[in-house]
Amino acid sequence: MGQEISISERLRSLLLKDTKVVILTGAGISAESGVPTFRGEEGLWKKFRPEELATFDAFMANPQLVWEWYEYRRKIIEEIKPNPGHLALVDFQSYFEKFDLITQNVDGLHHQAGSKKIIELHGNIKRNKCIRCGEKHEDLNKALPGIPPKCPCGGNIRPDVVWFGEMLPQEAIQYAFEVSSACDLFFSIGTSAVVHPAASLPVIAKRNGAYVVEVNLSPTEISHLVDESLFGKSGEVLPFLVKLLK
Ligand code: OAD
């Protein structure tokens, strides 16, 4: 067990069934499952260059390389399981009557843990789509030939994730803005809060009167504006909060 967790009386008083809660998660919540984060010393972007791997231009220039990079990340994800942080959010969802879970993660671990109705802002690495006809390929059909596989229409198939310079799924981000501006309690969990528009959600929640809490190993870009920072592993802090739910 890590260091002792203490929370304010204000936060304690907000842990009521009818409090409207919004959660935003980032790569940090999956770190304890073994998914590498993007930033920091061990982060993916220390070893790989985003512009060579996570842009549409990169895919057009070298589809094989980009496809293989996603296959590498899929392999990591296939072998791992949700951790106590993901599982705690399932308990949150069954406790709070108004609850929304927004994630920047593409790893599908919230689904695997049992969370429902997840707002995936950056897509899902397990899903694919054709760059020509747009058809979604939910499960990778290994029978499709090529690296990357070719859609029956002849177009290259790409992972259905949001790359740098691309728009977020319109409906998902719009919904995320709506619920963030109308909630009472907002948690920003395991995110460095530097990638917009996701990073604007805690700011909007705060501006509209929500109590904003971050859960992270260390201070982030938004630490100065949140009401409370809970420093520690999300796999320890979130189960601690679950124990306080009555
Ligand atoms: P980052 O890698 O930028 O940040 C991860 C955060 O998690 C850091 O602030 C860590 O301190 C924190 N962290 C690490 N382990 C933790 C733990 N066990 N418990 C709690 N916190 C922990 O990841 P994101 O903020 O998710 O976008 O990155 C945002 C976006 O940037 C990603 O969705 C991706 C990336 O480029 C796209 O691919 C479009």
PDB file of C-alpha atoms and ligand atoms in Angstrom:
ATOM      1  CA  MET A   1       0.000   0.000   0.000  1.00  0.00           C
ATOM      2  CA  GLY A   2       1.280   3.514  -0.801  1.00  0.00           C
ATOM      3  CA  GLN A   3       1.065   6.613   1.331  1.00  0.00           C
ATOM      4  CA  GLU A   4      -1.967   7.421   3.444  1.00  0.00           C
ATOM      5  CA  ILE A   5      -4.876   9.023   1.581  1.00  0.00           C
ATOM      6  CA  SER A   6      -6.772  11.884   3.135  1.00  0.00           C
ATOM      7  CA  ILE A   7      -9.661  13.797   1.633  1.00  0.00           C
ATOM      8  CA  SER A   8     -11.411  17.018   2.585  1.00  0.00           C
ATOM      9  CA  GLU A   9     -14.714  17.232   4.440  1.00  0.00           C
ATOM     10  CA  ARG A  10     -16.132  19.008   1.389  1.00  0.00           C
ATOM     11  CA  LEU A  11     -15.372  16.047  -0.867  1.00  0.00           C
ATOM     12  CA  ARG A  12     -16.700  13.647   1.747  1.00  0.00           C
ATOM     13  CA  SER A  13     -19.957  15.627   1.858  1.00  0.00           C
ATOM     14  CA  LEU A  14     -20.304  15.354  -1.923  1.00  0.00           C
ATOM     15  CA  LEU A  15     -20.169  11.560  -1.997  1.00  0.00           C
ATOM     16  CA  LEU A  16     -23.967  11.307  -2.055  1.00  0.00           C
ATOM     17  CA  LYS A  17     -26.103   9.284  -4.449  1.00  0.00           C
ATOM     18  CA  ASP A  18     -27.734  12.319  -6.029  1.00  0.00           C
ATOM     19  CA  THR A  19     -24.493  14.232  -6.672  1.00  0.00           C
ATOM     20  CA  LYS A  20     -23.980  14.600 -10.426  1.00  0.00           C
ATOM     21  CA  VAL A  21     -20.567  13.107 -11.125  1.00  0.00           C
ATOM     22  CA  VAL A  22     -18.368  13.278 -14.221  1.00  0.00           C
ATOM     23  CA  ILE A  23     -15.106  11.380 -14.533  1.00  0.00           C
ATOM     24  CA  LEU A  24     -12.369  12.056 -17.074  1.00  0.00           C
ATOM     25  CA  THR A  25      -9.667   9.402 -17.327  1.00  0.00           C
ATOM     26  CA  GLY A  26      -6.302   9.311 -19.072  1.00  0.00           C
ATOM     27  CA  ALA A  27      -3.467   6.878 -19.600  1.00  0.00           C
ATOM     28  CA  GLY A  28      -2.488   6.941 -15.901  1.00  0.00           C
ATOM     29  CA  ILE A  29      -5.531   4.896 -14.858  1.00  0.00           C
ATOM     30  CA  SER A  30      -4.297   2.026 -17.045  1.00  0.00           C
ATOM     31  CA  ALA A  31      -0.645   2.320 -15.969  1.00  0.00           C
ATOM     32  CA  GLU A  32      -1.108  -0.146 -13.119  1.00  0.00           C
ATOM     33  CA  SER A  33      -2.471  -2.651 -15.662  1.00  0.00           C
ATOM     34  CA  GLY A  34       0.779  -2.363 -17.618  1.00  0.00           C
ATOM     35  CA  VAL A  35      -0.267   0.042 -20.395  1.00  0.00           C
ATOM     36  CA  PRO A  36       2.500   2.594 -21.039  1.00  0.00           C
ATOM     37  CA  THR A  37       1.519   6.248 -20.591  1.00  0.00           C
ATOM     38  CA  PHE A  38       2.391   8.854 -23.254  1.00  0.00           C
ATOM     39  CA  ARG A  39       4.392  11.407 -21.293  1.00  0.00           C
ATOM     40  CA  GLY A  40       6.953  11.200 -18.504  1.00  0.00           C
ATOM     41  CA  GLU A  41      10.277   9.351 -18.413  1.00  0.00           C
ATOM     42  CA  GLU A  42       8.806   5.953 -19.368  1.00  0.00           C
ATOM     43  CA  GLY A  43       6.177   7.442 -21.687  1.00  0.00           C
ATOM     44  CA  LEU A  44       5.635   6.290 -25.269  1.00  0.00           C
ATOM     45  CA  TRP A  45       6.411   9.734 -26.649  1.00  0.00           C
ATOM     46  CA  LYS A  46       9.944   9.501 -25.165  1.00  0.00           C
ATOM     47  CA  LYS A  47      10.639   6.507 -27.415  1.00  0.00           C
ATOM     48  CA  PHE A  48       8.493   7.262 -30.466  1.00  0.00           C
ATOM     49  CA  ARG A  49       7.687  10.430 -32.370  1.00  0.00           C
ATOM     50  CA  PRO A  50       3.950  11.190 -32.522  1.00  0.00           C
ATOM     51  CA  GLU A  51       4.220  12.802 -35.950  1.00  0.00           C
ATOM     52  CA  GLU A  52       5.722   9.594 -37.413  1.00  0.00           C
ATOM     53  CA  LEU A  53       3.094   7.301 -35.944  1.00  0.00           C
ATOM     54  CA  ALA A  54      -0.055   9.063 -34.876  1.00  0.00           C
ATOM     55  CA  THR A  55      -1.038  11.277 -37.779  1.00  0.00           C
ATOM     56  CA  PHE A  56      -2.971  10.671 -40.987  1.00  0.00           C
ATOM     57  CA  ASP A  57       0.008  11.882 -43.031  1.00  0.00           C
ATOM     58  CA  ALA A  58       2.235   9.318 -41.323  1.00  0.00           C
ATOM     59  CA  PHE A  59      -0.266   6.588 -42.221  1.00  0.00           C
ATOM     60  CA  MET A  60      -0.413   7.700 -45.843  1.00  0.00           C
ATOM     61  CA  ALA A  61       3.404   7.871 -46.048  1.00  0.00           C
ATOM     62  CA  ASN A  62       4.086   4.569 -44.312  1.00  0.00           C
ATOM     63  CA  PRO A  63       0.902   2.586 -43.642  1.00  0.00           C
ATOM     64  CA  GLN A  64       2.811  -0.563 -42.781  1.00  0.00           C
ATOM     65  CA  LEU A  65       4.882   1.096 -40.041  1.00  0.00           C
ATOM     66  CA  VAL A  66       1.877   2.804 -38.492  1.00  0.00           C
ATOM     67  CA  TRP A  67      -0.206  -0.392 -38.639  1.00  0.00           C
ATOM     68  CA  GLU A  68       2.598  -2.357 -36.969  1.00  0.00           C
ATOM     69  CA  TRP A  69       2.913   0.235 -34.209  1.00  0.00           C
ATOM     70  CA  TYR A  70      -0.788  -0.217 -33.417  1.00  0.00           C
ATOM     71  CA  GLU A  71      -0.409  -4.002 -33.581  1.00  0.00           C
ATOM     72  CA  TYR A  72       2.393  -3.645 -31.011  1.00  0.00           C
ATOM     73  CA  ARG A  73       0.117  -1.639 -28.715  1.00  0.00           C
ATOM     74  CA  ARG A  74      -2.786  -4.042 -29.282  1.00  0.00           C
ATOM     75  CA  LYS A  75      -0.570  -6.944 -28.230  1.00  0.00           C
ATOM     76  CA  ILE A  76       0.205  -5.164 -24.934  1.00  0.00           C
ATOM     77  CA  ILE A  77      -3.494  -4.492 -24.374  1.00  0.00           C
ATOM     78  CA  GLU A  78      -4.605  -8.050 -25.228  1.00  0.00           C
ATOM     79  CA  GLU A  79      -2.562  -9.450 -22.397  1.00  0.00           C
ATOM     80  CA  ILE A  80      -3.620  -7.131 -19.625  1.00  0.00           C
ATOM     81  CA  LYS A  81      -6.579  -6.730 -17.298  1.00  0.00           C
ATOM     82  CA  PRO A  82      -8.436  -3.847 -15.659  1.00  0.00           C
ATOM     83  CA  ASN A  83      -6.946  -2.828 -12.293  1.00  0.00           C
ATOM     84  CA  PRO A  84      -8.629  -1.737  -9.025  1.00  0.00           C
ATOM     85  CA  GLY A  85      -8.908   1.840 -10.378  1.00  0.00           C
ATOM     86  CA  HIS A  86     -11.086   0.729 -13.324  1.00  0.00           C
ATOM     87  CA  LEU A  87     -13.109  -1.542 -11.032  1.00  0.00           C
ATOM     88  CA  ALA A  88     -13.709   1.259  -8.520  1.00  0.00           C
ATOM     89  CA  LEU A  89     -15.306   3.323 -11.303  1.00  0.00           C
ATOM     90  CA  VAL A  90     -17.782   0.496 -11.927  1.00  0.00           C
ATOM     91  CA  ASP A  91     -18.799   0.823  -8.256  1.00  0.00           C
ATOM     92  CA  PHE A  92     -19.043   4.601  -8.697  1.00  0.00           C
ATOM     93  CA  GLN A  93     -21.385   4.079 -11.632  1.00  0.00           C
ATOM     94  CA  SER A  94     -23.725   1.839  -9.673  1.00  0.00           C
ATOM     95  CA  TYR A  95     -23.741   4.210  -6.684  1.00  0.00           C
ATOM     96  CA  PHE A  96     -24.240   7.648  -8.255  1.00  0.00           C
ATOM     97  CA  GLU A  97     -27.594   8.183  -9.956  1.00  0.00           C
ATOM     98  CA  LYS A  98     -26.168  10.712 -12.447  1.00  0.00           C
ATOM     99  CA  PHE A  99     -22.794   9.529 -13.591  1.00  0.00           C
ATOM    100  CA  ASP A 100     -20.759   9.946 -16.768  1.00  0.00           C
ATOM    101  CA  LEU A 101     -17.449   8.345 -17.614  1.00  0.00           C
ATOM    102  CA  ILE A 102     -15.361  10.089 -20.253  1.00  0.00           C
ATOM    103  CA  THR A 103     -12.049   8.605 -21.315  1.00  0.00           C
ATOM    104  CA  GLN A 104      -9.149   9.606 -23.516  1.00  0.00           C
ATOM    105  CA  ASN A 105      -7.951   6.009 -23.457  1.00  0.00           C
ATOM    106  CA  VAL A 106      -8.301   3.730 -26.452  1.00  0.00           C
ATOM    107  CA  ASP A 107      -7.488   0.525 -24.549  1.00  0.00           C
ATOM    108  CA  GLY A 108     -11.062  -0.598 -23.810  1.00  0.00           C
ATOM    109  CA  LEU A 109     -10.199  -1.414 -20.162  1.00  0.00           C
ATOM    110  CA  HIS A 110     -13.207   0.468 -18.793  1.00  0.00           C
ATOM    111  CA  HIS A 111     -15.453  -1.782 -20.923  1.00  0.00           C
ATOM    112  CA  GLN A 112     -13.578  -4.842 -19.799  1.00  0.00           C
ATOM    113  CA  ALA A 113     -13.985  -3.792 -16.164  1.00  0.00           C
ATOM    114  CA  GLY A 114     -17.760  -3.564 -16.641  1.00  0.00           C
ATOM    115  CA  SER A 115     -18.380   0.179 -16.963  1.00  0.00           C
ATOM    116  CA  LYS A 116     -21.327   1.096 -19.189  1.00  0.00           C
ATOM    117  CA  LYS A 117     -21.940   3.939 -21.634  1.00  0.00           C
ATOM    118  CA  ILE A 118     -18.350   5.119 -21.832  1.00  0.00           C
ATOM    119  CA  ILE A 119     -17.647   8.295 -23.769  1.00  0.00           C
ATOM    120  CA  GLU A 120     -14.514   7.470 -25.762  1.00  0.00           C
ATOM    121  CA  LEU A 121     -13.052  10.775 -26.925  1.00  0.00           C
ATOM    122  CA  HIS A 122     -10.066   9.326 -28.762  1.00  0.00           C
ATOM    123  CA  GLY A 123     -11.670   6.215 -30.267  1.00  0.00           C
ATOM    124  CA  ASN A 124     -10.898   2.589 -29.554  1.00  0.00           C
ATOM    125  CA  ILE A 125      -7.781   0.730 -30.613  1.00  0.00           C
ATOM    126  CA  LYS A 126      -9.690  -2.526 -31.077  1.00  0.00           C
ATOM    127  CA  ARG A 127     -11.926  -1.010 -33.735  1.00  0.00           C
ATOM    128  CA  ASN A 128     -10.840  -0.204 -37.278  1.00  0.00           C
ATOM    129  CA  LYS A 129     -12.214   1.706 -40.217  1.00  0.00           C
ATOM    130  CA  CYS A 130     -11.548   2.007 -43.916  1.00  0.00           C
ATOM    131  CA  ILE A 131      -9.953   5.258 -45.015  1.00  0.00           C
ATOM    132  CA  ARG A 132     -11.827   5.110 -48.314  1.00  0.00           C
ATOM    133  CA  CYS A 133     -15.431   4.044 -47.601  1.00  0.00           C
ATOM    134  CA  GLY A 134     -15.428   4.676 -43.831  1.00  0.00           C
ATOM    135  CA  GLU A 135     -16.821   1.227 -43.022  1.00  0.00           C
ATOM    136  CA  LYS A 136     -16.119   0.235 -39.421  1.00  0.00           C
ATOM    137  CA  HIS A 137     -14.456  -3.106 -38.850  1.00  0.00           C
ATOM    138  CA  GLU A 138     -15.354  -3.839 -35.238  1.00  0.00           C
ATOM    139  CA  ASP A 139     -13.237  -6.943 -34.834  1.00  0.00           C
ATOM    140  CA  LEU A 140     -10.082  -7.261 -36.805  1.00  0.00           C
ATOM    141  CA  ASN A 141     -10.886  -9.691 -39.551  1.00  0.00           C
ATOM    142  CA  LYS A 142      -7.640 -11.574 -39.867  1.00  0.00           C
ATOM    143  CA  ALA A 143      -8.868 -12.952 -43.204  1.00  0.00           C
ATOM    144  CA  LEU A 144      -8.495  -9.539 -44.788  1.00  0.00           C
ATOM    145  CA  PRO A 145      -5.223  -9.486 -46.718  1.00  0.00           C
ATOM    146  CA  GLY A 146      -2.307  -7.093 -46.323  1.00  0.00           C
ATOM    147  CA  ILE A 147      -0.470  -5.000 -43.755  1.00  0.00           C
ATOM    148  CA  PRO A 148      -2.456  -2.870 -43.205  1.00  0.00           C
ATOM    149  CA  PRO A 149      -5.433  -5.022 -44.222  1.00  0.00           C
ATOM    150  CA  LYS A 150      -7.431  -3.921 -47.256  1.00  0.00           C
ATOM    151  CA  CYS A 151     -11.152  -3.270 -47.020  1.00  0.00           C
ATOM    152  CA  PRO A 152     -13.287  -5.109 -49.603  1.00  0.00           C
ATOM    153  CA  CYS A 153     -13.612  -1.666 -51.299  1.00  0.00           C
ATOM    154  CA  GLY A 154      -9.830  -1.608 -51.807  1.00  0.00           C
ATOM    155  CA  GLY A 155      -9.039   1.113 -49.244  1.00  0.00           C
ATOM    156  CA  ASN A 156      -6.494   0.712 -46.464  1.00  0.00           C
ATOM    157  CA  ILE A 157      -7.916  -0.078 -43.058  1.00  0.00           C
ATOM    158  CA  ARG A 158      -6.724   2.071 -40.159  1.00  0.00           C
ATOM    159  CA  PRO A 159      -7.296   1.927 -36.412  1.00  0.00           C
ATOM    160  CA  ASP A 160     -10.408   3.861 -35.364  1.00  0.00           C
ATOM    161  CA  VAL A 161      -8.502   6.197 -33.058  1.00  0.00           C
ATOM    162  CA  VAL A 162      -8.100   9.965 -33.162  1.00  0.00           C
ATOM    163  CA  TRP A 163      -4.727  11.050 -34.509  1.00  0.00           C
ATOM    164  CA  PHE A 164      -2.998  14.392 -33.999  1.00  0.00           C
ATOM    165  CA  GLY A 165      -4.639  17.040 -36.120  1.00  0.00           C
ATOM    166  CA  GLU A 166      -7.919  15.097 -36.396  1.00  0.00           C
ATOM    167  CA  MET A 167     -11.322  16.071 -35.068  1.00  0.00           C
ATOM    168  CA  LEU A 168     -12.727  14.207 -32.092  1.00  0.00           C
ATOM    169  CA  PRO A 169     -15.971  12.272 -32.649  1.00  0.00           C
ATOM    170  CA  GLN A 170     -18.425  15.188 -32.688  1.00  0.00           C
ATOM    171  CA  GLU A 171     -21.211  13.597 -30.673  1.00  0.00           C
ATOM    172  CA  ALA A 172     -18.821  12.350 -27.975  1.00  0.00           C
ATOM    173  CA  ILE A 173     -17.079  15.673 -27.383  1.00  0.00           C
ATOM    174  CA  GLN A 174     -20.329  17.622 -27.459  1.00  0.00           C
ATOM    175  CA  TYR A 175     -21.855  15.319 -24.868  1.00  0.00           C
ATOM    176  CA  ALA A 176     -18.675  15.541 -22.766  1.00  0.00           C
ATOM    177  CA  PHE A 177     -18.882  19.349 -22.752  1.00  0.00           C
ATOM    178  CA  GLU A 178     -22.581  19.258 -21.818  1.00  0.00           C
ATOM    179  CA  VAL A 179     -22.232  16.933 -18.852  1.00  0.00           C
ATOM    180  CA  SER A 180     -19.019  18.589 -17.632  1.00  0.00           C
ATOM    181  CA  SER A 181     -20.699  21.974 -17.512  1.00  0.00           C
ATOM    182  CA  ALA A 182     -23.690  20.597 -15.604  1.00  0.00           C
ATOM    183  CA  CYS A 183     -22.074  18.358 -12.972  1.00  0.00           C
ATOM    184  CA  ASP A 184     -21.524  18.892  -9.225  1.00  0.00           C
ATOM    185  CA  LEU A 185     -18.359  16.851  -8.870  1.00  0.00           C
ATOM    186  CA  PHE A 186     -15.705  16.319 -11.539  1.00  0.00           C
ATOM    187  CA  PHE A 187     -12.742  13.943 -11.263  1.00  0.00           C
ATOM    188  CA  SER A 188      -9.717  14.224 -13.554  1.00  0.00           C
ATOM    189  CA  ILE A 189      -7.896  10.920 -13.159  1.00  0.00           C
ATOM    190  CA  GLY A 190      -4.499   9.847 -14.491  1.00  0.00           C
ATOM    191  CA  THR A 191      -4.224  12.502 -17.156  1.00  0.00           C
ATOM    192  CA  SER A 192      -1.510  15.093 -17.680  1.00  0.00           C
ATOM    193  CA  ALA A 193      -4.345  17.403 -18.851  1.00  0.00           C
ATOM    194  CA  VAL A 194      -2.362  18.917 -21.713  1.00  0.00           C
ATOM    195  CA  VAL A 195      -4.210  17.555 -24.754  1.00  0.00           C
ATOM    196  CA  HIS A 196      -7.221  19.622 -25.787  1.00  0.00           C
ATOM    197  CA  PRO A 197     -10.154  19.570 -26.033  1.00  0.00           C
ATOM    198  CA  ALA A 198     -10.222  16.869 -23.301  1.00  0.00           C
ATOM    199  CA  ALA A 199      -8.068  19.050 -21.048  1.00  0.00           C
ATOM    200  CA  SER A 200     -10.694  21.818 -21.204  1.00  0.00           C
ATOM    201  CA  LEU A 201     -13.331  19.642 -19.541  1.00  0.00           C
ATOM    202  CA  PRO A 202     -12.150  20.139 -15.925  1.00  0.00           C
ATOM    203  CA  VAL A 203     -11.789  23.870 -16.635  1.00  0.00           C
ATOM    204  CA  ILE A 204     -15.352  24.059 -17.908  1.00  0.00           C
ATOM    205  CA  ALA A 205     -16.626  22.032 -14.957  1.00  0.00           C
ATOM    206  CA  LYS A 206     -14.880  24.403 -12.552  1.00  0.00           C
ATOM    207  CA  ARG A 207     -16.162  27.492 -14.344  1.00  0.00           C
ATOM    208  CA  ASN A 208     -19.699  26.165 -14.008  1.00  0.00           C
ATOM    209  CA  GLY A 209     -19.436  25.615 -10.275  1.00  0.00           C
ATOM    210  CA  ALA A 210     -18.431  21.958  -9.978  1.00  0.00           C
ATOM    211  CA  TYR A 211     -16.049  20.780  -7.288  1.00  0.00           C
ATOM    212  CA  VAL A 212     -13.035  19.534  -9.250  1.00  0.00           C
ATOM    213  CA  VAL A 213     -10.733  16.827  -7.942  1.00  0.00           C
ATOM    214  CA  GLU A 214      -7.661  15.418  -9.621  1.00  0.00           C
ATOM    215  CA  VAL A 215      -6.157  12.012  -8.922  1.00  0.00           C
ATOM    216  CA  ASN A 216      -2.574  11.723 -10.099  1.00  0.00           C
ATOM    217  CA  LEU A 217       0.870  10.646  -9.007  1.00  0.00           C
ATOM    218  CA  SER A 218       2.116  14.220  -9.196  1.00  0.00           C
ATOM    219  CA  PRO A 219       0.959  17.795  -9.950  1.00  0.00           C
ATOM    220  CA  THR A 220      -0.346  18.522 -13.449  1.00  0.00           C
ATOM    221  CA  GLU A 221      -1.148  21.494 -15.672  1.00  0.00           C
ATOM    222  CA  ILE A 222      -4.505  21.865 -13.925  1.00  0.00           C
ATOM    223  CA  SER A 223      -3.368  21.486 -10.296  1.00  0.00           C
ATOM    224  CA  HIS A 224      -3.583  25.235  -9.744  1.00  0.00           C
ATOM    225  CA  LEU A 225      -7.253  25.361 -10.684  1.00  0.00           C
ATOM    226  CA  VAL A 226      -8.650  22.199  -9.136  1.00  0.00           C
ATOM    227  CA  ASP A 227     -10.272  22.263  -5.709  1.00  0.00           C
ATOM    228  CA  GLU A 228      -8.465  19.222  -4.461  1.00  0.00           C
ATOM    229  CA  SER A 229      -5.554  17.059  -5.579  1.00  0.00           C
ATOM    230  CA  LEU A 230      -5.352  13.465  -4.391  1.00  0.00           C
ATOM    231  CA  PHE A 231      -1.806  12.366  -5.059  1.00  0.00           C
ATOM    232  CA  GLY A 232      -1.320   8.636  -5.326  1.00  0.00           C
ATOM    233  CA  LYS A 233      -2.004   5.719  -7.627  1.00  0.00           C
ATOM    234  CA  SER A 234      -5.537   5.692  -8.996  1.00  0.00           C
ATOM    235  CA  GLY A 235      -5.643   1.955  -8.198  1.00  0.00           C
ATOM    236  CA  GLU A 236      -5.344   2.890  -4.526  1.00  0.00           C
ATOM    237  CA  VAL A 237      -7.084   6.276  -4.296  1.00  0.00           C
ATOM    238  CA  LEU A 238     -10.277   5.223  -6.112  1.00  0.00           C
ATOM    239  CA  PRO A 239     -10.927   2.048  -4.073  1.00  0.00           C
ATOM    240  CA  PHE A 240     -10.370   4.209  -0.973  1.00  0.00           C
ATOM    241  CA  LEU A 241     -13.131   6.564  -2.176  1.00  0.00           C
ATOM    242  CA  VAL A 242     -15.442   3.618  -2.905  1.00  0.00           C
ATOM    243  CA  LYS A 243     -15.189   2.608   0.752  1.00  0.00           C
ATOM    244  CA  LEU A 244     -16.600   6.025   1.693  1.00  0.00           C
ATOM    245  CA  LEU A 245     -19.752   5.572  -0.416  1.00  0.00           C
ATOM    246  CA  LYS A 246     -22.703   4.845   1.846  1.00  0.00           C
TER     247      LYS A 246
HETATM  248  P1  OAD B   1      -0.200  11.206 -20.302  1.00  0.00           P
HETATM  249  O1  OAD B   1       0.833  10.147 -20.555  1.00  0.00           O
HETATM  250  O2  OAD B   1       0.038  12.547 -20.896  1.00  0.00           O
HETATM  251  O3  OAD B   1      -0.407  11.410 -18.742  1.00  0.00           O
HETATM  252  C1  OAD B   1      -0.569  10.340 -17.866  1.00  0.00           C
HETATM  253  C2  OAD B   1      -0.765  10.907 -16.470  1.00  0.00           C
HETATM  254  O4  OAD B   1      -1.037   9.832 -15.594  1.00  0.00           O
HETATM  255  C3  OAD B   1       0.480  11.634 -15.919  1.00  0.00           C
HETATM  256  O5  OAD B   1       0.065  12.887 -15.391  1.00  0.00           O
HETATM  257  C4  OAD B   1       0.973  10.694 -14.800  1.00  0.00           C
HETATM  258  O6  OAD B   1       1.530  11.423 -13.702  1.00  0.00           O
HETATM  259  C5  OAD B   1      -0.314  10.007 -14.391  1.00  0.00           C
HETATM  260  N1  OAD B   1      -0.151   8.652 -13.825  1.00  0.00           N
HETATM  261  C6  OAD B   1       0.733   7.693 -14.168  1.00  0.00           C
HETATM  262  N2  OAD B   1       0.519   6.581 -13.457  1.00  0.00           N
HETATM  263  C7  OAD B   1      -0.532   6.832 -12.625  1.00  0.00           C
HETATM  264  C8  OAD B   1      -1.240   6.077 -11.640  1.00  0.00           C
HETATM  265  N3  OAD B   1      -0.927   4.826 -11.355  1.00  0.00           N
HETATM  266  N4  OAD B   1      -2.275   6.679 -11.007  1.00  0.00           N
HETATM  267  C9  OAD B   1      -2.628   7.958 -11.280  1.00  0.00           C
HETATM  268  N5  OAD B   1      -1.991   8.722 -12.200  1.00  0.00           N
HETATM  269  C10 OAD B   1      -0.961   8.168 -12.865  1.00  0.00           C
HETATM  270  O7  OAD B   1      -1.587  10.595 -20.786  1.00  0.00           O
HETATM  271  P2  OAD B   1      -2.953  11.349 -21.154  1.00  0.00           P
HETATM  272  O8  OAD B   1      -3.141  12.547 -20.303  1.00  0.00           O
HETATM  273  O9  OAD B   1      -4.000  10.322 -21.164  1.00  0.00           O
HETATM  274  O10 OAD B   1      -3.943  11.159 -27.431  1.00  0.00           O
HETATM  275  O11 OAD B   1      -2.630  11.804 -22.632  1.00  0.00           O
HETATM  276  C11 OAD B   1      -3.636  12.455 -23.354  1.00  0.00           C
HETATM  277  C12 OAD B   1      -3.550  12.095 -24.820  1.00  0.00           C
HETATM  278  O12 OAD B   1      -2.216  12.329 -25.296  1.00  0.00           O
HETATM  279  C13 OAD B   1      -3.769  10.622 -25.112  1.00  0.00           C
HETATM  280  O13 OAD B   1      -5.133  10.264 -25.177  1.00  0.00           O
HETATM  281  C14 OAD B   1      -3.112  10.477 -26.462  1.00  0.00           C
HETATM  282  C15 OAD B   1      -1.839  11.233 -26.183  1.00  0.00           C
HETATM  283  O14 OAD B   1      -1.179  11.755 -27.264  1.00  0.00           O
HETATM  284  C16 OAD B   1      -4.121  10.640 -28.646  1.00  0.00           C
HETATM  285  O15 OAD B   1      -3.578   9.612 -29.011  1.00  0.00           O
HETATM  286  C17 OAD B   1      -5.032  11.449 -29.497  1.00  0.00           C
END
